[in-house]
Amino acid sequence: MAEFVTGKIVAGKYRLDAVIREGALGDMYRAWHLMMEKPLTLCVLPNDGSISAELRNAFFDSVKMQARLAHPNILIPVDSGTDADGDLYVAYDSQNCETLAAFIDKYGRIDAGNAAEIARQIASALAAIHDAGIIHGNLTAHSILLSEVAESAVIAKVADIGLPGPLELIDVDMVSAGDFAYLPPEQCTGAAEPGVCGDIYSLGVVFYEMLAGEAPFSAESASEMMRRQAEELPPPLVAFRSDLPAGLEPIVLRALSKKPEMRYASASEFIAALDNIFPAAIAPLPEREQRGRGEIWKTIAYAVAGISILAAALIYSTSVKQTVPPTQVQPDAGGIPVQPINPATGIEEQKLASMPGGLPEVISNSNSAQPGMLPGGDGYDPWASGPPIPPGGRTITIDPNSGSQFMPPDGCVLQPSGILLCPKPPTSNTNTSASPSPTPKPTPGANVQPSPAAPANVQPRATPTPNARPTPRPTPANDDPGDLNDG
């Protein structure tokens, strides 16, 4: 129908922005509240005589039913009335909506998990409707709106509760064969009136359409569609996709059973079957209940407690722990430095034991074997036998049978002046005066072999030689008291 163009102002406060759907009982738009500056959904019935007074009254009866149902998956009216042109309008609280039918036409088959979640939300709305003693009677993919609540997350909203179904609108031009695709078989044959089991069947058709991308049956006419609904079985879902989890298709087929008694007895039973395969993925929105004064104060107390805990955690996590700095010991100026002692690890002892030429007692106490050759492979063996290698420089050989030329002879006295006085040898017959003999010094750079003080082998003569007596010499007036040769 779409009698109104986008941009039109309805009732002086709603601006029409886009068409959501066209229907026999008015068109639905995305609208903007001019005074509150917020998006919403608006349904408008034009006052052009195309809708009978009976249908207009049925429409307002449906609006009143929905207003009494407080459920997050039901499209709730927030305003209604007639504008200056006589057009009827109803404003709903949902925003950025589109019909499930349009979503399927745009994107095709829906992921099994998302489809199950949308079906669960629709069933939850049906459970609330049935608990209120109301039968929907006209559930289709066009009467379900998907409202965006967060990024990549939507919530299903059920609309058109209690509106006349396709059988009651058979004479309206806007009714097509597709509107009969959701009609239960017992209503197609006229065997039963709309009821709970009929709504379960319509839910099964919607669920099937989300998974397969199309309704179970299609036909060119309304009569052909009703015949197929009553007589034929829907094609199996595996003919459309192979990624469905086991146990999901039996749930759909049970909801589409031709006999009402074979279907789920309630929407809650349908939800329980889904929960066995897919746990709830989208948290339900809080129900519209009036909170009491006590509930408000309880909420405030919880909020204050939560803020206090968060603040304490933040202060603790950002605070710097204070530590006492270590005491610095000042060295004693008159003290003796001490070599620091490292912890005993046995490493130094092990190195000592493994050194070449180590002490036998150390080697015997260690686990190391006595080394045979130094590392390096040069063949040097420090423990091999052989003549010792003399050190470099001058060598002096001392006869062990005679005195050392480096030591004074026996009886010699060293004077304070540095003169060495030695007694006269008893075997000397010469009339000579004893004079101090300086300590012989070896000539540098020569290999001198000193003669012994007395010959080792003296051969006696055959004729003894008489000892010659020296001629006495007059004693001088100042005789040297240190002369040991005076008679």
Coordinates of N, CA and C in Angstrom, one line a residue, residues 175-384:
V175 N -4.0 -10.1 0.3 CA -3.8 -11.5 0.7 C -3.3 -12.3 -0.5
S176 N -2.2 -13.0 -0.4 CA -1.7 -13.8 -1.5 C -1.6 -15.3 -1.0
A177 N -1.1 -16.1 -2.0 CA -1.0 -17.6 -1.7 C 0.1 -17.8 -0.6
G178 N 1.1 -16.9 -0.6 CA 2.2 -17.0 0.4 C 1.7 -16.9 1.8
D179 N 0.6 -16.1 2.0 CA 0.1 -15.9 3.4 C -0.5 -17.2 4.0
F180 N -0.8 -18.2 3.1 CA -1.4 -19.5 3.5 C -0.3 -20.5 3.8
A181 N 1.0 -20.1 3.6 CA 2.1 -21.1 3.8 C 2.3 -21.4 5.3
Y182 N 1.8 -20.5 6.2 CA 1.9 -20.7 7.6 C 0.7 -21.2 8.3
L183 N -0.4 -21.5 7.5 CA -1.6 -21.9 8.0 C -1.6 -23.4 8.4
P184 N -2.0 -23.8 9.6 CA -2.0 -25.2 10.0 C -2.9 -26.1 9.1
P185 N -2.6 -27.3 8.9 CA -3.4 -28.2 8.1 C -4.9 -28.3 8.6
E186 N -5.1 -28.4 9.9 CA -6.4 -28.5 10.4 C -7.3 -27.3 10.1
Q187 N -6.6 -26.1 9.9 CA -7.4 -24.9 9.6 C -7.6 -24.9 8.0
C188 N -6.7 -25.4 7.3 CA -6.8 -25.5 5.9 C -8.0 -26.4 5.5
T189 N -8.3 -27.4 6.3 CA -9.4 -28.3 6.0 C -10.7 -27.9 6.7
G190 N -10.5 -26.9 7.6 CA -11.7 -26.4 8.4 C -12.0 -27.3 9.5
A191 N -11.1 -28.2 9.9 CA -11.4 -29.2 11.0 C -11.3 -28.6 12.4
A192 N -10.6 -27.5 12.5 CA -10.3 -26.9 13.8 C -10.2 -25.4 13.7
E193 N -10.4 -24.8 14.8 CA -10.2 -23.4 15.0 C -8.7 -23.1 15.4
P194 N -8.3 -21.8 15.2 CA -6.9 -21.5 15.7 C -6.8 -21.8 17.2
G195 N -5.6 -22.4 17.5 CA -5.3 -22.7 18.9 C -3.8 -22.8 19.2
V196 N -3.4 -23.3 20.3 CA -2.0 -23.4 20.7 C -1.3 -24.2 19.7
C197 N -1.8 -25.4 19.4 CA -1.1 -26.3 18.5 C -1.0 -25.7 17.1
G198 N -1.9 -24.8 16.7 CA -1.8 -24.1 15.4 C -0.7 -23.1 15.4
D199 N -0.5 -22.4 16.6 CA 0.6 -21.5 16.7 C 2.0 -22.3 16.6
I200 N 2.0 -23.5 17.2 CA 3.2 -24.3 17.2 C 3.6 -24.7 15.8
Y201 N 2.5 -25.0 15.0 CA 2.8 -25.4 13.6 C 3.3 -24.1 12.8
S202 N 2.8 -23.0 13.0 CA 3.3 -21.8 12.3 C 4.7 -21.5 12.8
L203 N 5.0 -21.7 14.0 CA 6.4 -21.6 14.5 C 7.3 -22.6 13.8
G204 N 6.9 -23.8 13.6 CA 7.7 -24.8 12.8 C 7.9 -24.3 11.4
V205 N 6.9 -23.7 10.8 CA 7.1 -23.2 9.4 C 8.2 -22.1 9.4
V206 N 8.1 -21.2 10.3 CA 9.1 -20.1 10.4 C 10.5 -20.7 10.6
F207 N 10.6 -21.6 11.5 CA 11.9 -22.2 11.8 C 12.5 -22.9 10.6
Y208 N 11.6 -23.7 9.9 CA 12.0 -24.4 8.7 C 12.5 -23.4 7.6
E209 N 11.8 -22.3 7.5 CA 12.2 -21.2 6.5 C 13.5 -20.6 6.8
M210 N 13.8 -20.4 8.1 CA 15.1 -19.8 8.5 C 16.3 -20.8 8.1
L211 N 16.0 -22.1 8.3 CA 17.1 -23.1 8.0 C 17.3 -23.4 6.5
A212 N 16.1 -23.5 5.8 CA 16.2 -23.9 4.4 C 16.2 -22.7 3.5
G213 N 15.9 -21.5 3.9 CA 15.9 -20.3 3.1 C 14.6 -20.1 2.3
E214 N 13.6 -21.0 2.5 CA 12.3 -20.9 1.9 C 11.3 -21.7 2.7
A215 N 10.0 -21.5 2.5 CA 9.0 -22.1 3.3 C 8.9 -23.6 2.8
P216 N 8.3 -24.5 3.7 CA 8.1 -25.9 3.3 C 7.4 -26.1 2.0
F217 N 6.3 -25.3 1.7 CA 5.5 -25.5 0.5 C 5.4 -24.1 -0.2
S218 N 5.2 -24.3 -1.5 CA 4.9 -23.1 -2.4 C 3.9 -23.5 -3.4
A219 N 3.1 -22.5 -3.8 CA 2.0 -22.8 -4.8 C 1.6 -21.5 -5.5
E220 N 0.9 -21.6 -6.6 CA 0.5 -20.5 -7.3 C -0.8 -19.9 -6.8
S221 N -1.6 -20.7 -6.1 CA -2.9 -20.2 -5.6 C -3.1 -20.6 -4.2
A222 N -4.0 -20.0 -3.5 CA -4.3 -20.2 -2.2 C -4.9 -21.6 -2.0
S223 N -5.7 -22.1 -2.9 CA -6.3 -23.4 -2.7 C -5.2 -24.5 -2.9
E224 N -4.3 -24.3 -3.8 CA -3.2 -25.3 -4.0 C -2.3 -25.3 -2.8
M225 N -2.1 -24.2 -2.2 CA -1.2 -24.1 -1.0 C -1.9 -24.8 0.1
M226 N -3.2 -24.7 0.3 CA -3.9 -25.3 1.4 C -3.9 -26.8 1.2
R227 N -4.1 -27.3 0.0 CA -4.0 -28.7 -0.3 C -2.7 -29.3 0.1
R228 N -1.6 -28.7 -0.3 CA -0.3 -29.2 0.0 C 0.0 -29.2 1.5
Q229 N -0.5 -28.2 2.1 CA -0.3 -28.1 3.6 C -1.0 -29.3 4.3
A230 N -2.2 -29.7 3.8 CA -2.9 -30.8 4.4 C -2.5 -32.2 4.0
E231 N -1.9 -32.3 2.8 CA -1.6 -33.7 2.3 C -0.1 -34.0 2.2
E232 N 0.7 -33.1 1.9 CA 2.1 -33.4 1.6 C 3.1 -33.2 2.8
L233 N 4.2 -33.9 2.7 CA 5.2 -33.8 3.7 C 6.3 -32.8 3.2
P234 N 6.9 -32.0 4.1 CA 7.9 -31.0 3.6 C 9.2 -31.7 3.2
P235 N 9.9 -31.2 2.3 CA 11.2 -31.8 1.9 C 12.1 -31.8 3.1
P236 N 13.0 -32.8 3.2 CA 13.9 -32.8 4.3 C 14.9 -31.7 4.3
L237 N 15.3 -31.2 5.4 CA 16.3 -30.1 5.5 C 17.6 -30.5 5.0
V238 N 18.0 -31.8 5.0 CA 19.3 -32.2 4.5 C 19.4 -31.9 3.0
A239 N 18.2 -31.7 2.3 CA 18.3 -31.4 0.9 C 18.7 -30.0 0.7
F240 N 18.8 -29.2 1.7 CA 19.2 -27.8 1.6 C 20.5 -27.5 2.2
R241 N 20.9 -28.3 3.2 CA 22.2 -28.0 3.9 C 22.6 -29.3 4.6
S242 N 23.9 -29.4 4.9 CA 24.4 -30.6 5.5 C 25.2 -30.3 6.8
D243 N 25.0 -29.0 7.3 CA 25.7 -28.6 8.5 C 24.9 -28.6 9.8
L244 N 23.7 -29.2 9.7 CA 22.8 -29.1 10.8 C 23.2 -30.1 11.9
P245 N 23.2 -29.8 13.1 CA 23.5 -30.8 14.2 C 22.5 -31.9 14.3
A246 N 22.9 -33.0 14.7 CA 22.0 -34.1 14.9 C 20.9 -33.8 15.9
G247 N 19.7 -34.1 15.6 CA 18.6 -33.9 16.5 C 17.8 -32.6 16.3
L248 N 18.3 -31.7 15.4 CA 17.7 -30.5 15.1 C 16.5 -30.7 14.1
E249 N 16.7 -31.4 13.1 CA 15.6 -31.6 12.1 C 14.4 -32.3 12.7
P250 N 14.6 -33.3 13.6 CA 13.4 -33.9 14.3 C 12.5 -32.9 15.0
I251 N 13.2 -31.9 15.6 CA 12.4 -30.9 16.3 C 11.5 -30.1 15.4
V252 N 12.1 -29.7 14.2 CA 11.3 -29.0 13.2 C 10.2 -29.9 12.7
L253 N 10.5 -31.1 12.4 CA 9.5 -32.0 11.8 C 8.3 -32.3 12.8
R254 N 8.7 -32.4 14.0 CA 7.6 -32.6 15.0 C 6.7 -31.4 15.1
A255 N 7.3 -30.2 15.0 CA 6.4 -29.0 15.0 C 5.6 -28.9 13.8
L256 N 6.0 -29.5 12.7 CA 5.3 -29.5 11.4 C 4.4 -30.8 11.2
S257 N 4.2 -31.5 12.3 CA 3.3 -32.7 12.2 C 1.9 -32.4 11.7
K258 N 1.3 -33.2 10.8 CA 0.0 -33.0 10.3 C -1.1 -33.1 11.4
K259 N -0.8 -33.9 12.4 CA -1.8 -34.1 13.5 C -1.4 -33.2 14.7
P260 N -2.3 -32.4 15.1 CA -2.0 -31.5 16.2 C -1.5 -32.2 17.5
E261 N -2.0 -33.4 17.8 CA -1.6 -34.1 19.0 C -0.2 -34.6 18.9
M262 N 0.4 -34.7 17.7 CA 1.8 -35.1 17.6 C 2.8 -34.0 17.7
R263 N 2.3 -32.8 17.8 CA 3.2 -31.6 17.9 C 3.5 -31.4 19.4
Y264 N 4.4 -30.4 19.6 CA 4.7 -30.0 21.0 C 3.4 -29.5 21.6
A265 N 3.2 -29.9 22.9 CA 2.0 -29.4 23.5 C 2.0 -28.0 23.9
S266 N 3.2 -27.4 24.0 CA 3.3 -26.0 24.4 C 4.6 -25.4 23.8
A267 N 4.6 -24.1 23.9 CA 5.8 -23.4 23.4 C 7.0 -23.7 24.4
S268 N 6.7 -23.8 25.6 CA 7.8 -24.1 26.6 C 8.4 -25.5 26.3
E269 N 7.6 -26.5 25.9 CA 8.1 -27.8 25.6 C 9.0 -27.7 24.3
F270 N 8.7 -26.8 23.4 CA 9.5 -26.6 22.2 C 10.9 -26.0 22.6
I271 N 10.8 -25.0 23.6 CA 12.1 -24.4 24.0 C 13.0 -25.4 24.7
A272 N 12.4 -26.3 25.5 CA 13.2 -27.3 26.2 C 13.9 -28.3 25.2
A273 N 13.2 -28.6 24.1 CA 13.8 -29.4 23.1 C 15.0 -28.7 22.5
L274 N 14.9 -27.4 22.2 CA 16.0 -26.7 21.6 C 17.1 -26.5 22.6
D275 N 16.9 -26.4 23.9 CA 17.9 -26.2 24.9 C 18.8 -27.5 24.9
N276 N 18.3 -28.6 24.6 CA 19.1 -29.8 24.6 C 20.2 -29.8 23.5
I277 N 20.0 -29.0 22.5 CA 21.0 -28.9 21.4 C 21.7 -27.6 21.4
F278 N 21.0 -26.5 21.6 CA 21.6 -25.2 21.6 C 21.3 -24.5 22.9
P279 N 22.3 -24.3 23.8 CA 22.0 -23.5 25.0 C 21.7 -22.0 24.5
A280 N 21.0 -21.3 25.4 CA 20.6 -19.9 25.1 C 21.9 -19.1 24.8
A281 N 21.9 -18.4 23.7 CA 23.1 -17.6 23.3 C 22.9 -16.2 23.6
I282 N 21.7 -15.6 23.5 CA 21.5 -14.2 23.7 C 20.7 -14.1 25.0
A283 N 21.2 -13.3 25.9 CA 20.6 -13.1 27.2 C 19.3 -12.4 27.0
P284 N 18.2 -12.8 27.6 CA 16.9 -12.1 27.5 C 17.0 -10.8 28.1
L285 N 16.3 -9.8 27.5 CA 16.2 -8.5 28.1 C 15.4 -8.5 29.3
P286 N 15.6 -7.6 30.2 CA 14.8 -7.5 31.5 C 13.4 -7.2 31.1
E287 N 12.5 -7.9 31.8 CA 11.0 -7.7 31.6 C 10.6 -6.3 32.1
R288 N 9.5 -5.8 31.6 CA 9.0 -4.5 31.9 C 8.2 -4.6 33.2
E289 N 8.8 -4.6 34.3 CA 8.1 -4.7 35.6 C 8.4 -3.4 36.4
Q290 N 7.4 -2.9 37.1 CA 7.5 -1.7 37.9 C 8.3 -2.1 39.2
R291 N 9.5 -1.5 39.3 CA 10.2 -1.8 40.5 C 9.7 -1.0 41.7
G292 N 9.7 -1.7 42.9 CA 9.2 -1.0 44.1 C 10.3 -0.2 44.7
R293 N 10.0 0.6 45.7 CA 11.0 1.5 46.3 C 12.1 0.6 47.0
G294 N 11.7 -0.5 47.6 CA 12.8 -1.3 48.2 C 13.7 -1.9 47.1
E295 N 13.2 -2.3 45.9 CA 14.1 -2.8 44.9 C 15.1 -1.7 44.4
I296 N 14.6 -0.5 44.4 CA 15.4 0.6 43.9 C 16.6 0.8 44.9
W297 N 16.3 0.9 46.2 CA 17.3 1.0 47.2 C 18.3 -0.1 47.2
K298 N 17.8 -1.3 47.0 CA 18.6 -2.5 46.9 C 19.6 -2.4 45.7
T299 N 19.1 -1.9 44.6 CA 19.9 -1.7 43.4 C 21.0 -0.7 43.7
I300 N 20.6 0.4 44.4 CA 21.6 1.4 44.7 C 22.7 0.9 45.6
A301 N 22.3 0.1 46.6 CA 23.3 -0.5 47.5 C 24.2 -1.4 46.8
Y302 N 23.7 -2.2 45.9 CA 24.6 -3.1 45.1 C 25.6 -2.3 44.3
A303 N 25.1 -1.2 43.7 CA 25.9 -0.4 42.8 C 27.0 0.3 43.7
V304 N 26.7 0.8 44.9 CA 27.7 1.5 45.7 C 28.7 0.5 46.2
A305 N 28.3 -0.7 46.5 CA 29.2 -1.8 47.0 C 30.2 -2.2 45.8
G306 N 29.6 -2.3 44.6 CA 30.5 -2.6 43.5 C 31.5 -1.6 43.2
I307 N 31.1 -0.3 43.2 CA 32.0 0.8 43.0 C 33.1 0.8 44.0
S308 N 32.7 0.6 45.3 CA 33.8 0.6 46.4 C 34.8 -0.5 46.2
I309 N 34.3 -1.7 45.8 CA 35.3 -2.8 45.5 C 36.2 -2.5 44.4
L310 N 35.6 -1.9 43.3 CA 36.5 -1.6 42.2 C 37.5 -0.5 42.5
A311 N 37.1 0.5 43.3 CA 38.0 1.5 43.7 C 39.1 1.0 44.6
A312 N 38.8 0.1 45.5 CA 39.8 -0.5 46.4 C 40.8 -1.3 45.6
A313 N 40.3 -2.1 44.6 CA 41.2 -2.9 43.7 C 42.1 -2.0 42.9
L314 N 41.5 -0.9 42.4 CA 42.3 0.0 41.6 C 43.4 0.7 42.4
I315 N 43.1 1.1 43.7 CA 44.1 1.7 44.5 C 45.2 0.7 44.9
Y316 N 44.8 -0.5 45.2 CA 45.8 -1.5 45.5 C 46.7 -1.9 44.4
S317 N 46.2 -2.0 43.2 CA 47.0 -2.4 42.0 C 47.9 -1.3 41.5
T318 N 47.5 0.0 41.8 CA 48.4 1.1 41.3 C 49.3 1.6 42.4
S319 N 49.2 1.2 43.7 CA 50.1 1.7 44.7 C 51.4 1.0 44.6
V320 N 52.5 1.8 45.0 CA 53.8 1.3 45.0 C 54.2 0.8 46.4
K321 N 54.6 -0.5 46.5 CA 54.9 -1.0 47.8 C 56.2 -0.4 48.3
Q322 N 56.1 0.1 49.6 CA 57.3 0.8 50.2 C 58.2 -0.3 50.9
T323 N 59.5 -0.3 50.6 CA 60.4 -1.2 51.2 C 61.5 -0.4 51.9
V324 N 62.0 -1.0 53.0 CA 63.0 -0.4 53.8 C 64.3 -0.5 53.1
P325 N 65.1 0.5 52.8 CA 66.3 0.4 52.1 C 67.3 -0.3 53.0
P326 N 68.2 -1.2 52.4 CA 69.2 -1.9 53.2 C 70.2 -0.9 53.8
T327 N 70.6 -1.3 55.1 CA 71.5 -0.4 55.8 C 72.9 -0.5 55.3
Q328 N 73.6 0.6 55.0 CA 74.9 0.6 54.4 C 75.9 0.7 55.6
V329 N 76.7 -0.4 55.7 CA 77.7 -0.4 56.8 C 79.0 0.4 56.4
Q330 N 79.4 1.4 57.2 CA 80.5 2.2 56.9 C 81.8 1.4 57.3
P331 N 82.8 1.4 56.4 CA 84.0 0.6 56.8 C 84.8 1.4 57.9
D332 N 85.4 0.6 58.7 CA 86.2 1.1 59.8 C 87.6 1.7 59.3
A333 N 87.9 2.9 59.6 CA 89.1 3.5 59.0 C 90.3 2.8 59.6
G334 N 90.3 2.3 60.8 CA 91.5 1.7 61.4 C 91.5 0.2 61.2
G335 N 90.5 -0.3 60.5 CA 90.4 -1.8 60.4 C 91.3 -2.4 59.4
I336 N 91.4 -3.7 59.4 CA 92.2 -4.4 58.4 C 91.3 -5.0 57.3
P337 N 91.6 -4.7 56.1 CA 90.7 -5.3 55.0 C 90.8 -6.8 55.1
V338 N 89.7 -7.4 54.9 CA 89.5 -8.9 54.9 C 89.1 -9.4 53.6
Q339 N 89.8 -10.4 53.1 CA 89.4 -11.0 51.8 C 88.0 -11.6 51.9
P340 N 87.1 -11.2 51.1 CA 85.8 -11.9 51.1 C 85.9 -13.4 50.9
I341 N 85.1 -14.1 51.7 CA 85.1 -15.5 51.6 C 83.9 -16.0 50.8
N342 N 84.1 -16.6 49.7 CA 83.0 -17.1 48.9 C 82.5 -18.4 49.5
P343 N 81.2 -18.8 49.2 CA 80.7 -20.0 49.7 C 81.5 -21.2 49.2
A344 N 81.6 -22.2 50.1 CA 82.4 -23.4 49.8 C 81.6 -24.2 48.8
T345 N 82.2 -24.3 47.6 CA 81.6 -25.1 46.5 C 82.4 -26.3 46.1
G346 N 83.7 -26.4 46.5 CA 84.5 -27.5 46.1 C 85.2 -27.3 44.8
I347 N 84.9 -26.2 44.1 CA 85.4 -26.0 42.8 C 86.9 -25.8 42.8
E348 N 87.4 -24.9 43.8 CA 88.8 -24.6 43.9 C 89.6 -25.9 44.3
E349 N 89.1 -26.7 45.2 CA 89.8 -27.9 45.6 C 89.9 -28.9 44.5
Q350 N 88.8 -28.9 43.7 CA 88.8 -29.8 42.5 C 89.9 -29.4 41.5
K351 N 90.0 -28.0 41.3 CA 91.1 -27.5 40.4 C 92.4 -27.9 40.9
L352 N 92.7 -27.7 42.2 CA 94.0 -28.0 42.8 C 94.3 -29.5 42.7
A353 N 93.3 -30.4 42.9 CA 93.6 -31.8 42.7 C 93.9 -32.2 41.3
S354 N 93.3 -31.5 40.4 CA 93.6 -31.8 38.9 C 94.8 -31.2 38.4
M355 N 95.5 -30.4 39.1 CA 96.7 -29.7 38.6 C 97.9 -30.7 38.5
P356 N 98.7 -30.6 37.4 CA 99.9 -31.5 37.3 C 100.8 -31.3 38.5
G357 N 101.3 -32.5 39.0 CA 102.2 -32.4 40.1 C 101.5 -32.1 41.4
G358 N 100.2 -32.4 41.5 CA 99.5 -32.1 42.7 C 100.0 -32.9 43.9
L359 N 99.7 -32.5 45.1 CA 100.2 -33.3 46.2 C 99.6 -34.6 46.3
P360 N 100.3 -35.6 46.7 CA 99.8 -37.0 46.7 C 98.6 -37.1 47.6
E361 N 98.7 -36.5 48.8 CA 97.5 -36.6 49.7 C 96.3 -36.0 49.1
V362 N 96.5 -34.9 48.3 CA 95.3 -34.3 47.7 C 94.8 -35.1 46.6
I363 N 95.7 -35.7 45.8 CA 95.2 -36.5 44.7 C 94.6 -37.8 45.2
S364 N 95.1 -38.3 46.3 CA 94.5 -39.6 46.9 C 93.1 -39.3 47.4
N365 N 92.8 -38.1 47.9 CA 91.5 -37.8 48.5 C 90.5 -37.4 47.5
S366 N 90.9 -37.1 46.3 CA 90.0 -36.7 45.2 C 89.6 -37.8 44.3
N367 N 88.7 -37.6 43.5 CA 88.2 -38.6 42.6 C 89.0 -38.6 41.3
S368 N 89.9 -37.6 41.1 CA 90.7 -37.5 39.9 C 91.9 -38.4 39.9
A369 N 92.2 -39.0 38.8 CA 93.4 -39.9 38.7 C 94.6 -39.0 38.4
Q370 N 95.8 -39.5 38.8 CA 97.0 -38.8 38.6 C 97.2 -38.6 37.1
P371 N 97.4 -37.4 36.7 CA 97.6 -37.2 35.2 C 98.9 -37.8 34.7
G372 N 98.9 -38.2 33.5 CA 100.1 -38.8 32.9 C 100.8 -37.8 32.1
M373 N 100.1 -37.1 31.3 CA 100.7 -36.1 30.4 C 99.9 -34.8 30.4
L374 N 100.6 -33.8 30.2 CA 99.9 -32.5 30.1 C 99.1 -32.4 28.9
P375 N 98.0 -31.7 28.9 CA 97.2 -31.5 27.7 C 97.9 -30.7 26.6
G376 N 97.6 -31.0 25.4 CA 98.2 -30.3 24.3 C 98.8 -31.2 23.3
G377 N 99.2 -32.5 23.7 CA 99.6 -33.5 22.7 C 101.1 -33.3 22.3
D378 N 101.9 -32.5 23.1 CA 103.3 -32.4 22.7 C 104.2 -33.4 23.2
G379 N 103.7 -34.4 23.9 CA 104.5 -35.6 24.3 C 105.3 -35.3 25.5
Y380 N 105.2 -34.1 26.2 CA 106.0 -33.8 27.3 C 105.5 -34.5 28.5
D381 N 106.4 -35.3 29.2 CA 106.0 -36.0 30.4 C 106.8 -35.6 31.6
P382 N 106.3 -34.8 32.5 CA 107.1 -34.3 33.6 C 107.5 -35.3 34.6
W383 N 106.8 -36.5 34.6 CA 107.2 -37.6 35.5 C 108.1 -38.6 34.9
A384 N 108.7 -38.4 33.7 CA 109.6 -39.3 33.1 C 110.9 -39.3 33.8

